[in-house]
């Protein structure tokens, strides 16, 4: 295990990272919102919070920016996002390190998150030349009918702590090339990384020149009330909110009440099926990464595993060994694979779920707190593997911690039924070398999730495909594919280039001139 917590105070390093990234001191000091590192539990600073008037002013600035930005041709808007990608490339190491310190991700995952930002910028630059509309066959002579896609307005972005920077970029890179401005309410647990990203955006905007107005991207800081103020602002036609299903249930109806659009990227109680023909070496590696990576704090974390009776006894002991041997500790140290939980509440939630599992007849391997003496204000845990007699109790909802429930199955249809029998199914996979099973799993009557994979775990979605959502809200909403359409409004245009005015069939409406 990696147990070196003797590094110098993280607050000093954070100060120099923020200075280097160009974040003004008054943006992150002297406020009321505590920024902490889950690595040690240490308070890094107190960030100024935005009050209701401040949110309204931020939306006003963004709206003014939108009014100018929507008239800039889309490929020129793409140039701003290209410059943002360059800033992210140049500052990848510093921003990735800050992500690790503020969210507790291991170094490669902090850097990987910034790489996802770079990737979506590249994607959006190409997209800025591909915002296509259709030309549609019209029933009228000498007419042409087509659809046009226009910018939408101010896009509100509410993000979760576990992807503190990438979620913003999945939204904003598309929103910006589509001609919108963005107001971002980051998680109250990760305010510093948001300020760092905003500073990099401002560098890109300064290089772009006057055609990119101030206010194209604005950050507001605080908790759910700040998010709610954004959600309720009538000048925000779309809110993309990433977080728990509880948050989605609160935000969705408020947006619907004022006919605003919602992109809800919510929780994931994700599962995999290990079939009789599965390659168990591959399965073991895929499961370890998908279930224990990021200490189980990914929306796509593997949380439920259905293993065929014929391979259960071969796989389980190997899994138990892999779980017991995983390197847990300071995520900044090389060799660490599992960092800390975000806070005490996360640890308490994990213990509650394990108690419920035991009460339901589950056999728990691991799950205890580690490094408590070396880091008393941080919450490191041994990832838990829980053998369950059936799918029940805490298995039916997402606990945002490293718990993998394992259930035996005998029949493929039974496994798919158990797989689909929970609400928050976001991502899924099957491990099989049987072509029929693989195809059945991704067919209409197979996995009901927005991500359905074969011989690869449920986590690690690529930005080129649409992902996220939540199966109850309709999967696959963010990033690639045709997700850009959510950030634009569609108009249908009919042009008459003839000399007559054909009306609908059978209608006569003659007027004397
Ligand atoms: P959370 O729901 O506690 O908070 C998410 C964000 O929503 C925060 O910024 C929070 O301040 C804000 N918020 C909460 N209630 C609100 C309300 N009523 N109105 C407006 N804003 C509100 O989630 P978290 O603990 O930060 O993140 C973990 C959760 O996010 C997990 O459930 C995870 O699965 C999910 N997640 C989903 C995706 C995805 O793409 N589907 C990606 C990352 C995380």
GROMACS .gro file of C-alpha atoms and ligand atoms in nm, residues 157-164 167 170 184-190 222-232 239 241-252 254 264-270 296-301 303 342-343 398-400 424 426 467-470 477-478, ligand 1:
model
  113
  157UNK     CA    1  -2.390   2.411  -1.681
  158UNK     CA    2  -2.417   2.250  -1.337
  159UNK     CA    3  -2.143   1.996  -1.272
  160UNK     CA    4  -2.054   1.718  -1.026
  161UNK     CA    5  -1.739   1.688  -0.814
  162UNK     CA    6  -1.610   1.368  -0.971
  163UNK     CA    7  -1.546   1.514  -1.317
  164UNK     CA    8  -1.467   1.865  -1.202
  167UNK     CA    9  -1.807   1.790  -1.779
  170UNK     CA   10  -1.819   1.837  -2.294
  184UNK     CA   11  -2.105   2.737  -1.512
  185UNK     CA   12  -2.196   2.637  -1.158
  186UNK     CA   13  -1.928   2.385  -1.060
  187UNK     CA   14  -1.963   2.149  -0.765
  188UNK     CA   15  -1.919   2.326  -0.432
  189UNK     CA   16  -1.661   2.053  -0.361
  190UNK     CA   17  -1.437   2.155  -0.654
  222UNK     CA   18  -2.176   2.800  -0.440
  223UNK     CA   19  -2.409   2.516  -0.350
  224UNK     CA   20  -2.750   2.403  -0.467
  225UNK     CA   21  -2.919   2.744  -0.417
  226UNK     CA   22  -2.679   2.893  -0.672
  227UNK     CA   23  -2.760   2.606  -0.909
  228UNK     CA   24  -3.129   2.666  -0.851
  229UNK     CA   25  -3.098   3.037  -0.931
  230UNK     CA   26  -2.943   2.940  -1.265
  231UNK     CA   27  -3.210   2.677  -1.328
  232UNK     CA   28  -3.487   2.929  -1.261
  239UNK     CA   29  -2.948   2.374  -1.845
  241UNK     CA   30  -2.693   1.937  -1.509
  242UNK     CA   31  -2.463   1.652  -1.407
  243UNK     CA   32  -2.500   1.485  -1.069
  244UNK     CA   33  -2.712   1.246  -0.865
  245UNK     CA   34  -3.059   1.130  -0.965
  246UNK     CA   35  -3.185   1.324  -0.659
  247UNK     CA   36  -3.049   1.643  -0.815
  248UNK     CA   37  -3.206   1.551  -1.151
  249UNK     CA   38  -3.545   1.498  -0.988
  250UNK     CA   39  -3.524   1.848  -0.838
  251UNK     CA   40  -3.394   2.023  -1.149
  252UNK     CA   41  -3.601   1.848  -1.421
  254UNK     CA   42  -3.827   2.325  -1.250
  264UNK     CA   43  -2.963   1.557  -1.726
  265UNK     CA   44  -2.650   1.347  -1.677
  266UNK     CA   45  -2.727   1.148  -1.364
  267UNK     CA   46  -2.629   0.850  -1.153
  268UNK     CA   47  -2.524   0.507  -1.268
  269UNK     CA   48  -2.594   0.171  -1.104
  270UNK     CA   49  -2.401  -0.005  -1.375
  296UNK     CA   50  -1.574   0.389  -0.728
  297UNK     CA   51  -1.662   0.756  -0.783
  298UNK     CA   52  -1.739   0.751  -1.153
  299UNK     CA   53  -2.089   0.769  -1.299
  300UNK     CA   54  -1.991   0.465  -1.505
  301UNK     CA   55  -1.833   0.269  -1.218
  303UNK     CA   56  -2.139  -0.171  -0.925
  342UNK     CA   57  -1.438   1.277  -0.150
  343UNK     CA   58  -1.545   1.326   0.213
  398UNK     CA   59  -2.620   0.379  -0.668
  399UNK     CA   60  -2.385   0.421  -0.369
  400UNK     CA   61  -2.105   0.653  -0.482
  424UNK     CA   62  -3.020   0.425  -1.261
  426UNK     CA   63  -2.630   0.423  -1.724
  467UNK     CA   64  -2.290   0.910  -2.359
  468UNK     CA   65  -2.429   0.991  -2.018
  469UNK     CA   66  -2.792   1.055  -1.951
  470UNK     CA   67  -2.958   0.793  -1.735
  477UNK     CA   68  -2.699   1.281  -2.448
  478UNK     CA   69  -2.362   1.449  -2.417
  514LIG     P1   70  -2.478   1.608  -0.660
  514LIG     O1   71  -2.609   1.571  -0.719
  514LIG     O2   72  -2.466   1.613  -0.513
  514LIG     O3   73  -2.435   1.755  -0.713
  514LIG     C1   74  -2.414   1.780  -0.850
  514LIG     C2   75  -2.427   1.929  -0.878
  514LIG     O4   76  -2.565   1.965  -0.868
  514LIG     C3   77  -2.354   2.019  -0.778
  514LIG     O5   78  -2.298   2.127  -0.849
  514LIG     C4   79  -2.465   2.064  -0.685
  514LIG     O6   80  -2.438   2.187  -0.620
  514LIG     C5   81  -2.581   2.077  -0.781
  514LIG     N1   82  -2.714   2.065  -0.724
  514LIG     C6   83  -2.756   1.978  -0.629
  514LIG     N2   84  -2.888   1.994  -0.608
  514LIG     C7   85  -2.931   2.092  -0.690
  514LIG     C8   86  -3.057   2.153  -0.714
  514LIG     N3   87  -3.166   2.117  -0.648
  514LIG     N4   88  -3.064   2.252  -0.808
  514LIG     C9   89  -2.954   2.289  -0.877
  514LIG     N5   90  -2.832   2.235  -0.857
  514LIG    C10   91  -2.820   2.137  -0.765
  514LIG     O7   92  -2.370   1.509  -0.723
  514LIG     P2   93  -2.215   1.488  -0.684
  514LIG     O8   94  -2.207   1.418  -0.553
  514LIG     O9   95  -2.140   1.614  -0.705
  514LIG    O10   96  -2.169   1.390  -0.803
  514LIG    C11   97  -2.188   1.253  -0.802
  514LIG    C12   98  -2.310   1.212  -0.882
  514LIG    O11   99  -2.302   1.261  -1.016
  514LIG    C13  100  -2.322   1.062  -0.895
  514LIG    O12  101  -2.457   1.025  -0.880
  514LIG    C14  102  -2.272   1.035  -1.037
  514LIG    O13  103  -2.320   0.914  -1.093
  514LIG    C15  104  -2.324   1.155  -1.109
  514LIG     N6  105  -2.249   1.183  -1.233
  514LIG    C16  106  -2.310   1.156  -1.353
  514LIG    C17  107  -2.241   1.176  -1.474
  514LIG    C18  108  -2.306   1.145  -1.606
  514LIG    O14  109  -2.250   1.182  -1.710
  514LIG     N7  110  -2.420   1.079  -1.610
  514LIG    C19  111  -2.110   1.225  -1.470
  514LIG    C20  112  -2.051   1.253  -1.346
  514LIG    C21  113  -2.123   1.231  -1.228
   0.00000   0.00000   0.00000
